[in-house]
Coordinates of C-alpha atoms (C1' of nucleotides) in Angstrom, one line a residue:
Chain T
X1352 CA -133.7 43.7 -93.8
X1353 CA -135.2 47.0 -94.9
X1354 CA -136.9 46.3 -98.2
X1355 CA -137.0 49.9 -99.3
X1356 CA -133.2 50.1 -98.9
X1357 CA -132.8 46.9 -100.8
X1358 CA -134.7 48.2 -103.7
X1359 CA -132.8 51.4 -103.7
X1360 CA -129.5 49.5 -103.8
X1361 CA -130.7 46.9 -106.3
X1362 CA -133.2 48.7 -108.5
X1363 CA -133.8 45.7 -110.8
X1364 CA -133.5 42.8 -108.5
X1365 CA -134.2 44.2 -105.0
X1366 CA -137.5 42.4 -104.8
X1367 CA -136.2 38.9 -105.9
X1368 CA -137.2 36.4 -103.2
X1369 CA -138.1 39.2 -100.8
X1370 CA -140.0 37.8 -97.9
X1371 CA -138.7 34.4 -98.8
X1372 CA -135.0 33.4 -99.0
X1373 CA -133.6 36.8 -99.8
X1374 CA -132.1 37.0 -96.3
X1375 CA -130.1 34.0 -97.2
X1376 CA -128.3 35.8 -100.1
X1377 CA -124.9 37.2 -99.5
X1378 CA -123.9 40.8 -100.6
X1379 CA -121.8 39.3 -103.4
X1380 CA -124.7 37.2 -104.6
X1381 CA -127.0 40.2 -104.6
X1382 CA -124.5 42.2 -106.6
X1383 CA -123.9 39.4 -109.0
X1384 CA -127.6 39.0 -109.6
X1385 CA -128.1 42.7 -110.2
X1386 CA -125.3 42.6 -112.8
X1387 CA -127.0 39.6 -114.5
X1388 CA -129.7 42.0 -115.8
X1389 CA -128.2 43.1 -119.1
X1390 CA -131.1 45.0 -120.4
X1391 CA -134.5 46.3 -119.3
X1392 CA -137.7 46.9 -121.3
X1393 CA -141.2 48.0 -120.9
X1394 CA -144.6 46.8 -122.1
X1395 CA -148.2 47.8 -122.0
X1396 CA -151.5 46.3 -121.1
X1397 CA -152.3 43.1 -123.0
X1398 CA -148.8 42.8 -124.5
X1399 CA -147.5 39.3 -124.9
X1400 CA -144.0 39.0 -123.5
X1401 CA -143.4 35.3 -124.4
X1402 CA -145.5 33.2 -126.7
X1403 CA -146.0 29.5 -126.3
X1404 CA -143.6 27.4 -128.3
X1405 CA -141.1 30.1 -129.2
X1406 CA -137.5 29.3 -128.4
X1407 CA -135.8 31.5 -125.9
X1408 CA -132.2 32.0 -124.8
X1409 CA -132.9 34.5 -122.0
X1410 CA -135.2 34.7 -119.0
X1411 CA -137.3 37.6 -117.8
X1412 CA -137.5 39.2 -114.4
X1413 CA -140.7 41.2 -113.7
X1414 CA -139.5 44.5 -112.1
X1415 CA -142.8 46.4 -112.1
X1416 CA -146.4 45.4 -113.0
X1417 CA -148.5 42.3 -113.3
X1418 CA -148.1 39.3 -115.6
X1419 CA -150.4 36.3 -116.1
X1420 CA -149.5 33.0 -117.6
X1421 CA -152.1 31.9 -120.1
X1422 CA -153.0 29.0 -122.3
X1423 CA -155.3 29.5 -125.2
X1424 CA -157.8 27.0 -126.5
X1425 CA -160.6 27.4 -129.0
X1426 CA -160.0 31.1 -128.9
X1427 CA -160.6 31.2 -125.1
X1428 CA -157.9 32.3 -122.7
X1429 CA -157.2 30.4 -119.5
X1430 CA -155.0 31.9 -116.8
X1431 CA -152.8 29.3 -115.0
X1432 CA -150.8 31.6 -112.7
X1433 CA -149.9 35.2 -112.2
X1434 CA -146.8 37.2 -111.2
X1435 CA -145.9 40.2 -109.1
X1436 CA -142.7 42.3 -109.1
X1437 CA -139.6 40.4 -108.1
X1438 CA -140.7 37.2 -109.8
X1439 CA -138.6 35.6 -112.5
X1440 CA -141.5 35.0 -114.8
X1441 CA -139.9 32.5 -117.2
X1442 CA -136.9 31.2 -115.4
X1443 CA -138.1 27.7 -116.2
X1444 CA -137.4 28.5 -119.8
X1445 CA -133.7 28.0 -118.9
X1446 CA -134.3 24.3 -118.8
X1447 CA -137.4 23.9 -120.9
X1448 CA -136.2 26.1 -123.8
X1449 CA -139.8 26.4 -125.1
X1450 CA -142.6 27.3 -122.9
X1451 CA -146.0 25.5 -122.8
X1452 CA -147.8 28.8 -122.2
X1453 CA -147.9 32.5 -122.9
X1454 CA -146.8 35.4 -120.7
X1455 CA -149.2 38.4 -120.9
X1456 CA -149.0 41.8 -119.3
X1457 CA -152.0 43.1 -117.3
X1458 CA -151.4 46.9 -117.2
X1459 CA -148.0 48.5 -117.9
X1460 CA -144.9 46.6 -116.8
X1461 CA -141.1 46.8 -116.7
X1462 CA -138.8 43.8 -117.2
X1463 CA -135.2 42.8 -116.8
X1464 CA -133.5 40.3 -119.1
X1465 CA -130.9 37.7 -118.2
X1466 CA -129.2 35.5 -120.7
X1467 CA -129.2 31.7 -120.2
X1468 CA -125.5 31.7 -120.8
X1469 CA -125.1 33.9 -117.7
X1470 CA -127.3 31.5 -115.7
X1471 CA -125.3 28.6 -116.8
X1472 CA -122.2 30.4 -115.6
X1473 CA -123.8 31.0 -112.2
X1474 CA -124.6 27.3 -111.8
X1475 CA -121.0 26.5 -112.0
X1476 CA -119.5 29.4 -110.1
X1477 CA -122.2 30.0 -107.5
X1478 CA -124.1 26.8 -106.7
X1479 CA -125.9 28.5 -103.7
X1480 CA -127.3 31.2 -105.9
X1481 CA -128.2 28.6 -108.5
X1482 CA -130.1 26.7 -105.9
X1483 CA -132.0 29.8 -105.0
X1484 CA -133.0 30.2 -108.7
X1485 CA -134.1 26.6 -108.7
X1486 CA -136.1 27.3 -105.6
X1487 CA -138.0 30.1 -107.3
X1488 CA -139.1 27.8 -110.1
X1489 CA -140.3 25.3 -107.5
X1490 CA -142.3 28.0 -105.7
X1491 CA -144.3 28.4 -109.0
X1492 CA -145.0 24.6 -108.9
X1493 CA -146.2 24.8 -105.3
X1494 CA -148.5 27.7 -106.2
X1495 CA -149.8 25.6 -109.1
X1496 CA -150.6 22.8 -106.8
X1497 CA -152.6 25.1 -104.5
X1498 CA -154.5 26.4 -107.5
X1499 CA -155.4 22.8 -108.5
X1500 CA -156.7 22.1 -105.0
X1501 CA -158.6 25.5 -105.0
X1502 CA -160.2 24.6 -108.3
X1503 CA -161.1 21.1 -107.2
X1504 CA -162.6 22.2 -104.0
X1505 CA -164.0 25.7 -103.8
X1506 CA -167.0 27.5 -105.1
X1507 CA -166.5 30.6 -107.3
X1508 CA -166.7 33.2 -104.5
X1509 CA -164.3 31.3 -102.4
X1510 CA -161.9 30.8 -105.3
X1511 CA -161.9 34.6 -105.8
X1512 CA -161.3 35.1 -102.1
X1513 CA -158.4 32.7 -102.3
X1514 CA -156.9 34.6 -105.2
X1515 CA -157.2 37.8 -103.3
X1516 CA -155.6 36.4 -100.2
X1517 CA -152.7 35.1 -102.3
X1518 CA -152.2 38.3 -104.2
X1519 CA -152.3 40.3 -101.1
X1520 CA -149.7 38.2 -99.3
X1521 CA -147.4 38.1 -102.3
X1522 CA -147.6 41.9 -102.8
X1523 CA -146.9 42.4 -99.1
X1524 CA -143.8 40.2 -99.4
X1525 CA -142.4 42.6 -102.0
X1526 CA -143.5 45.7 -100.2
X1527 CA -146.5 46.5 -102.4
X1528 CA -149.4 45.7 -100.1
X1529 CA -151.4 48.0 -97.9
X1530 CA -152.8 47.4 -94.4
X1531 CA -156.3 47.3 -95.8
X1532 CA -155.8 45.6 -99.1
X1533 CA -154.0 46.1 -102.4
X1534 CA -154.3 47.7 -105.9
X1535 CA -154.1 45.7 -109.1
X1536 CA -154.7 46.2 -112.8
X1537 CA -156.8 43.0 -112.9
X1538 CA -160.2 43.3 -114.4
X1539 CA -163.2 41.1 -113.5
X1540 CA -162.5 39.2 -116.8
X1541 CA -159.0 38.4 -115.6
X1542 CA -160.2 37.3 -112.2
X1543 CA -162.7 35.0 -113.9
X1544 CA -160.0 33.5 -116.1
X1545 CA -157.9 32.8 -113.0
X1546 CA -160.8 31.1 -111.2
X1547 CA -162.1 29.0 -114.0
X1548 CA -165.4 30.8 -114.3
X1549 CA -167.1 33.3 -116.5
X1550 CA -166.9 37.1 -116.2
X1551 CA -170.6 37.2 -115.5
X1552 CA -170.5 34.8 -112.7
X1553 CA -167.3 36.4 -111.3
X1554 CA -169.2 39.6 -111.1
X1555 CA -172.0 38.0 -109.0
X1556 CA -169.4 36.3 -106.8
X1557 CA -167.7 39.7 -106.3
X1558 CA -171.0 41.2 -105.3
X1559 CA -171.4 38.4 -102.8
X1560 CA -168.0 39.0 -101.3
X1561 CA -168.9 42.7 -101.0
X1562 CA -172.2 42.0 -99.3
X1563 CA -170.7 39.6 -96.9
X1564 CA -168.0 42.2 -95.9
X1565 CA -165.2 39.9 -97.0
X1566 CA -163.6 41.9 -99.8
X1567 CA -164.6 44.9 -101.8
X1568 CA -163.3 45.0 -105.3
X1569 CA -163.9 48.2 -107.2
X1570 CA -162.0 48.8 -110.5
X1571 CA -158.7 47.3 -109.4
X1572 CA -158.8 48.5 -105.8
X1573 CA -159.3 45.7 -103.4
X1574 CA -160.2 46.6 -99.8
X1575 CA -160.3 44.0 -97.1
X1576 CA -161.4 44.8 -93.5
X1577 CA -160.7 41.6 -91.8
X1578 CA -157.8 39.4 -93.0
X1579 CA -158.8 36.4 -90.9
X1580 CA -162.3 36.5 -92.2
X1581 CA -161.1 36.5 -95.8
X1582 CA -158.6 33.7 -95.2
X1583 CA -161.1 31.6 -93.3
X1584 CA -163.7 32.0 -96.0
X1585 CA -161.2 31.1 -98.7
X1586 CA -159.8 28.2 -96.7
X1587 CA -156.4 30.0 -97.3
X1588 CA -153.2 29.2 -95.5
X1589 CA -150.1 31.0 -96.7
X1590 CA -147.8 28.0 -96.0
X1591 CA -147.5 27.1 -99.6
X1592 CA -145.9 30.5 -100.4
X1593 CA -142.9 29.4 -98.3
X1594 CA -142.7 32.8 -96.6
X1595 CA -142.5 32.4 -92.8
X1596 CA -145.1 29.7 -92.2
X1597 CA -144.9 26.1 -91.3
X1598 CA -143.0 25.1 -94.4
X1599 CA -140.5 27.9 -94.4
X1600 CA -136.8 27.3 -94.4
X1601 CA -134.2 29.8 -93.1
X1602 CA -131.2 28.9 -95.2
X1603 CA -130.4 26.6 -98.1
X1604 CA -127.2 24.6 -98.5
X1605 CA -124.5 25.2 -101.1
Chain L
X390 CA -132.5 3.5 -127.7
X391 CA -133.9 0.2 -126.7
X392 CA -135.8 0.8 -123.5
X393 CA -135.8 -2.8 -122.3
X394 CA -132.0 -2.9 -122.6
X395 CA -131.8 0.4 -120.7
X396 CA -133.8 -1.1 -117.9
X397 CA -131.8 -4.2 -117.8
X398 CA -128.6 -2.2 -117.6
X399 CA -129.9 0.4 -115.1
X400 CA -132.5 -1.5 -113.0
X401 CA -133.2 1.5 -110.7
X402 CA -132.9 4.4 -113.1
X403 CA -133.4 3.0 -116.6
X404 CA -136.8 4.7 -116.9
X405 CA -135.6 8.2 -115.8
X406 CA -136.6 10.7 -118.5
X407 CA -137.3 7.8 -120.9
X408 CA -139.1 9.2 -123.9
X409 CA -137.9 12.7 -123.0
X410 CA -134.3 13.7 -122.6
X411 CA -132.8 10.3 -121.7
X412 CA -131.2 10.2 -125.2
X413 CA -129.3 13.3 -124.1
X414 CA -127.6 11.5 -121.2
X415 CA -124.1 10.2 -121.6
X416 CA -123.1 6.7 -120.5
X417 CA -121.1 8.2 -117.7
X418 CA -124.1 10.2 -116.5
X419 CA -126.4 7.2 -116.6
X420 CA -123.9 5.2 -114.5
X421 CA -123.5 8.1 -112.1
X422 CA -127.2 8.4 -111.7
X423 CA -127.6 4.7 -111.1
X424 CA -125.0 4.8 -108.4
X425 CA -126.8 7.7 -106.7
X426 CA -129.5 5.3 -105.6
X427 CA -128.0 4.2 -102.2
X428 CA -131.0 2.2 -101.1
X429 CA -134.3 0.9 -102.2
X430 CA -137.5 0.2 -100.4
X431 CA -141.1 -1.1 -101.0
X432 CA -144.5 0.1 -99.9
X433 CA -148.1 -1.0 -100.1
X434 CA -151.4 0.4 -101.2
X435 CA -152.3 3.6 -99.3
X436 CA -148.9 4.0 -97.7
X437 CA -147.7 7.5 -97.2
X438 CA -144.1 8.0 -98.5
X439 CA -143.7 11.6 -97.6
X440 CA -145.9 13.7 -95.3
X441 CA -146.5 17.4 -95.8
X442 CA -144.2 19.5 -93.7
X443 CA -141.7 16.8 -92.7
X444 CA -138.1 17.8 -93.3
X445 CA -136.2 15.6 -95.7
X446 CA -132.6 15.2 -96.7
X447 CA -133.1 12.7 -99.5
X448 CA -135.2 12.4 -102.6
X449 CA -137.2 9.5 -103.9
X450 CA -137.3 7.9 -107.3
X451 CA -140.3 5.8 -108.2
X452 CA -139.1 2.5 -109.7
X453 CA -142.3 0.5 -109.8
X454 CA -145.9 1.4 -109.1
X455 CA -148.1 4.5 -108.9
X456 CA -147.9 7.5 -106.6
X457 CA -150.3 10.4 -106.1
X458 CA -149.5 13.8 -104.6
X459 CA -152.3 14.8 -102.3
X460 CA -153.3 17.7 -100.1
X461 CA -155.7 17.1 -97.2
X462 CA -158.3 19.6 -96.1
X463 CA -161.3 19.1 -93.7
X464 CA -160.6 15.4 -93.8
X465 CA -161.0 15.2 -97.6
X466 CA -158.2 14.3 -99.9
X467 CA -157.4 16.1 -103.1
X468 CA -155.0 14.8 -105.6
X469 CA -152.9 17.4 -107.4
X470 CA -150.7 15.1 -109.6
X471 CA -149.6 11.5 -110.0
X472 CA -146.5 9.7 -110.9
X473 CA -145.4 6.7 -113.0
X474 CA -142.2 4.6 -112.8
X475 CA -139.1 6.6 -113.7
X476 CA -140.3 9.8 -112.0
X477 CA -138.4 11.5 -109.2
X478 CA -141.4 12.0 -107.1
X479 CA -140.0 14.5 -104.6
X480 CA -136.9 15.9 -106.3
X481 CA -138.2 19.4 -105.5
X482 CA -137.7 18.6 -101.9
X483 CA -134.0 19.1 -102.6
X484 CA -134.6 22.9 -102.8
X485 CA -137.8 23.2 -100.8
X486 CA -136.7 21.0 -97.8
X487 CA -140.3 20.6 -96.7
X488 CA -143.1 19.6 -99.1
X489 CA -146.4 21.3 -99.3
X490 CA -148.2 18.0 -100.0
X491 CA -148.2 14.3 -99.2
X492 CA -147.0 11.4 -101.4
X493 CA -149.2 8.4 -101.3
X494 CA -148.9 5.0 -102.9
X495 CA -151.8 3.6 -105.0
X496 CA -151.1 -0.1 -105.1
X497 CA -147.7 -1.7 -104.2
X498 CA -144.6 0.3 -105.2
X499 CA -140.8 0.2 -105.1
X500 CA -138.6 3.2 -104.5
X501 CA -134.9 4.3 -104.8
X502 CA -133.5 6.9 -102.4
X503 CA -130.9 9.6 -103.3
X504 CA -129.4 11.8 -100.7
X505 CA -129.4 15.6 -101.2
X506 CA -125.7 15.7 -100.4
X507 CA -125.1 13.5 -103.5
X508 CA -127.3 15.8 -105.6
X509 CA -125.4 18.8 -104.4
X510 CA -122.2 17.1 -105.5
X511 CA -123.7 16.4 -108.9
X512 CA -124.6 20.1 -109.3
X513 CA -121.0 21.0 -109.1
X514 CA -119.4 18.2 -110.8
X515 CA -121.9 17.5 -113.6
X516 CA -123.9 20.6 -114.5
X517 CA -125.5 18.9 -117.5
X518 CA -126.9 16.1 -115.4
X519 CA -128.0 18.7 -112.8
X520 CA -129.8 20.6 -115.5
X521 CA -131.7 17.4 -116.5
X522 CA -132.7 17.0 -112.8
X523 CA -134.0 20.6 -112.8
X524 CA -135.8 19.8 -116.1
X525 CA -137.7 17.0 -114.5
X526 CA -139.0 19.2 -111.7
X527 CA -140.1 21.7 -114.3
X528 CA -142.0 19.0 -116.2
X529 CA -144.1 18.5 -113.0
X530 CA -144.9 22.2 -113.1
X531 CA -145.9 22.0 -116.8
X532 CA -148.2 19.1 -116.0
X533 CA -149.7 21.1 -113.1
X534 CA -150.5 24.0 -115.5
X535 CA -152.2 21.6 -117.9
X536 CA -154.3 20.3 -115.0
X537 CA -155.3 23.8 -114.0
X538 CA -156.5 24.5 -117.5
X539 CA -158.2 21.1 -117.6
X540 CA -160.1 21.9 -114.3
X541 CA -161.0 25.4 -115.5
X542 CA -162.3 24.2 -118.8
X543 CA -163.6 20.7 -119.1
X544 CA -166.7 18.8 -117.8
X545 CA -166.1 15.7 -115.6
X546 CA -166.2 13.1 -118.5
X547 CA -163.7 15.2 -120.5
X548 CA -161.5 15.6 -117.4
X549 CA -161.4 11.9 -116.9
X550 CA -160.6 11.3 -120.6
X551 CA -157.8 13.8 -120.3
X552 CA -156.4 12.0 -117.3
X553 CA -156.6 8.7 -119.2
X554 CA -154.8 10.3 -122.2
X555 CA -152.0 11.6 -120.0
X556 CA -151.5 8.4 -118.1
X557 CA -151.5 6.4 -121.3
X558 CA -148.8 8.6 -122.9
X559 CA -146.7 8.7 -119.8
X560 CA -146.8 4.9 -119.3
X561 CA -145.9 4.5 -123.0
X562 CA -142.9 6.7 -122.6
X563 CA -141.5 4.4 -119.9
X564 CA -142.5 1.2 -121.7
X565 CA -145.6 0.3 -119.7
X566 CA -148.4 1.1 -122.1
X567 CA -150.2 -1.3 -124.4
X568 CA -151.5 -0.7 -127.9
X569 CA -155.1 -0.7 -126.7
X570 CA -154.7 1.0 -123.3
X571 CA -153.1 0.5 -120.0
X572 CA -153.5 -1.0 -116.5
X573 CA -153.5 1.0 -113.3
X574 CA -154.2 0.4 -109.6
X575 CA -156.4 3.6 -109.6
X576 CA -159.9 3.2 -108.3
X577 CA -162.9 5.3 -109.3
X578 CA -162.4 7.3 -106.0
X579 CA -158.8 8.1 -107.0
X580 CA -159.9 9.2 -110.4
X581 CA -162.6 11.4 -108.9
X582 CA -160.0 13.0 -106.6
X583 CA -157.7 13.8 -109.6
X584 CA -160.6 15.4 -111.5
X585 CA -162.1 17.5 -108.7
X586 CA -165.4 15.6 -108.7
X587 CA -167.1 13.0 -106.5
X588 CA -166.8 9.3 -106.8
X589 CA -170.5 9.0 -107.7
X590 CA -170.3 11.5 -110.5
X591 CA -167.0 10.0 -111.7
X592 CA -168.9 6.7 -112.0
X593 CA -171.5 8.2 -114.2
X594 CA -168.9 10.0 -116.3
X595 CA -167.1 6.7 -116.7
X596 CA -170.3 5.1 -117.9
X597 CA -170.7 7.9 -120.4
X598 CA -167.1 7.3 -121.7
X599 CA -168.0 3.7 -122.1
X600 CA -171.3 4.2 -123.9
X601 CA -169.6 6.7 -126.3
X602 CA -166.9 4.2 -127.1
X603 CA -164.2 6.5 -125.9
X604 CA -162.7 4.5 -123.0
X605 CA -163.6 1.5 -121.1
X606 CA -162.5 1.5 -117.4
X607 CA -163.1 -1.8 -115.6
X608 CA -161.3 -2.3 -112.3
X609 CA -158.0 -0.8 -113.3
X610 CA -158.0 -2.0 -116.8
X611 CA -158.4 0.9 -119.3
X612 CA -159.1 -0.1 -122.9
X613 CA -159.2 2.5 -125.6
X614 CA -160.1 1.7 -129.2
X615 CA -159.4 4.9 -130.9
X616 CA -156.7 7.2 -129.5
X617 CA -157.6 10.1 -131.7
X618 CA -161.2 9.9 -130.6
X619 CA -160.1 10.0 -126.9
X620 CA -157.7 12.8 -127.3
X621 CA -160.1 14.9 -129.4
X622 CA -162.8 14.4 -126.8
X623 CA -160.5 15.4 -124.0
X624 CA -159.0 18.3 -125.9
X625 CA -155.7 16.6 -125.2
X626 CA -152.4 17.5 -126.8
X627 CA -149.3 15.8 -125.6
X628 CA -147.0 18.8 -126.2
X629 CA -146.9 19.7 -122.5
X630 CA -145.3 16.4 -121.7
X631 CA -142.2 17.5 -123.6
X632 CA -141.9 14.2 -125.3
X633 CA -141.5 14.5 -129.1
X634 CA -144.2 17.2 -129.8
X635 CA -144.0 20.9 -130.7
X636 CA -142.3 21.9 -127.5
X637 CA -139.7 19.1 -127.4
X638 CA -136.0 19.8 -127.2
X639 CA -133.3 17.4 -128.4
X640 CA -130.4 18.4 -126.2
X641 CA -129.8 20.6 -123.3
X642 CA -126.7 22.7 -122.7
X643 CA -124.1 22.2 -120.1
Chain U
dC625 C1' -170.6 64.2 -126.7
dG626 C1' -169.9 59.8 -128.8
dC627 C1' -167.7 55.6 -128.4
dA628 C1' -165.4 51.7 -126.4
dT629 C1' -164.6 49.1 -122.5
dC630 C1' -166.0 47.4 -118.4
dC631 C1' -169.5 46.3 -115.1
dT632 C1' -174.2 44.9 -113.7
dT633 C1' -178.7 42.5 -113.8
dG634 C1' -182.4 39.0 -115.4
dA635 C1' -184.2 34.4 -116.9
dG636 C1' -183.7 29.5 -118.3
dG637 C1' -181.4 25.3 -118.3
dG638 C1' -177.5 21.9 -117.6
dC639 C1' -173.9 19.9 -114.9
dC640 C1' -172.8 18.1 -110.7
dA641 C1' -173.2 17.6 -105.3
dT642 C1' -175.6 15.3 -102.0
dC643 C1' -178.3 11.8 -99.6
dA644 C1' -179.9 7.2 -99.9
dA645 C1' -179.6 2.5 -101.1
dA646 C1' -178.7 -1.5 -103.9
dA647 C1' -175.6 -4.5 -106.6
dT648 C1' -171.2 -6.4 -107.8
dG649 C1' -166.7 -8.4 -107.1
dC650 C1' -163.3 -10.4 -104.0
dG651 C1' -160.9 -12.6 -100.2
dT652 C1' -161.5 -15.2 -95.9
dG653 C1' -162.9 -18.7 -93.3
dG654 C1' -166.2 -22.1 -92.0
Chain I
dC1262 C1' -168.0 -25.1 -102.0
dC1263 C1' -170.7 -21.9 -100.0
dA1264 C1' -171.5 -18.1 -96.6
dC1265 C1' -170.0 -13.9 -95.1
dG1266 C1' -167.9 -9.3 -94.7
dC1267 C1' -165.9 -5.6 -97.0
dA1268 C1' -164.6 -2.5 -100.5
dT1269 C1' -166.0 -0.9 -104.7
dT1270 C1' -169.2 0.2 -108.2
dT1271 C1' -173.8 1.3 -109.7
dT1272 C1' -178.4 3.5 -109.8
dG1273 C1' -182.2 7.0 -108.4
dA1274 C1' -184.0 11.5 -106.9
dT1275 C1' -183.6 16.3 -105.4
dG1276 C1' -181.6 20.7 -105.3
dG1277 C1' -177.9 24.2 -106.0
dC1278 C1' -174.1 26.3 -108.5
dC1279 C1' -172.9 28.1 -112.5
dC1280 C1' -173.2 28.6 -117.8
dT1281 C1' -175.4 30.8 -121.6
dC1282 C1' -178.0 34.2 -124.0
dA1283 C1' -179.6 38.9 -123.7
dA1284 C1' -179.8 43.6 -122.6
dG1285 C1' -179.1 47.6 -119.8
dG1286 C1' -175.9 50.9 -116.9
dA1287 C1' -171.5 53.0 -115.7
dT1288 C1' -166.9 54.8 -116.6
dG1289 C1' -163.2 57.0 -119.0
dC1290 C1' -161.1 58.8 -123.2
dG1291 C1' -160.6 61.5 -127.5

DNA sequence: CGCATCCTTGAGGGCCATCAAAATGCGTGG
DNA sequence: CCACGCATTTTGATGGCCCTCAAGGATGCG
């Protein structure tokens, strides 16, 4: 499957589950999904797309840009996950109705909106596509679990290396990675929030990654010479992303 | 809704979503769910119910006992979540097919088994019930997010207090909590693994909780005098459990 | 060129990991 | 009933990671 062609044919949804189960979608399903996007919108750096507790009757697909999920507490912000283009950032809102967290843009972003009524219709008419949607929400949970282990286990530099390894793989799956790294609007503060540390310590940890030749972060440009070295250092194994590793599945029933 | 009566009428599934959306289930749905359990089984302390990577074609409902989800790394075990009776411990396996983690018993437990074929059938025939199943898998994700924040933010004693607060609330929802605390087969080692610390430090943290009068853990018996004091100390708010807090929903469409 | 934002560096102290060892509780069997 | 072994819990001492307060440099924009 040629990803560039997919994106040309399906400008809003061409990256949905790319590198994962997109190959298991029929032409009809792809067209149906693309039609689900009733409306698109844009937002800028720091904009809040969804606020904790607000009731929603539609879900949001990230078409371009970066989004973080955050929870606020005592005025401090904690990031619990992040999203790349092609992700349905709040599909779980379909069943939860109110979210337990916020969705914030990092850098400019573009979104597609899908009403919950339309998703309900899909569930009944197209169970296979519905199951793929469910799958995507479970991917989020799998990534959460990996983050929990990462936080329980790794030191700050290794956590950052782990985040870099994950971002790089996920961007590659949707055609946005480079051979020697990736670009991101993330600041050091954002990285710190994703790794449960302070911006100051994140800065020192980044310096260490640089001096060890593991990853070079410079104002949003991440350059990595040796992927194995990075992934070894971070104790990273991409299985949990359900791409083509040990846990991958090729098709899904119904 | 009288929980004791529910459990008498539905011995295998009477605790499913109790305290959450069970009130939104029709009689027919409750009966259908109970019938889904084709088989039950028991297991003992330390038994592994599901192993990372193994392919499964049925899902498991925890009827009695405690279960933790673990990921192993370098011979060390990390707990990423836990389950109480009434939880579908591996419902996500329905869409993921292979799990990214293990499911281990803490103490003796009893399980019910539901085939994926039966769930698929439910999706088409009973979309409302299917959506409740989806909801339960998303609850897990919401709890994961809270754990991430907990690990990013709190010191070891506060993390433990947070875990206690969560277990207590969840046991209460399924009729297994007491006015002054709860009982659990968890050992100090298990608590340490859930909080990303060592057994030794967990022991000191538990001593601190005891001396501060926040919680008294003695060989699986947790006694708490003042719930507000505990929850304040742990910075715990039960909203994310989607019980009857700010994020709760009363009914779910379809 | 001034300002805001982001990044970088230094010093002191607290939380927690690690190594080591002792005490407690519990079931088994003599 | 007591001795014994085992798992679990408890205590002590040392050192490292990381938080905090503080201040100085770099970058980009109007």
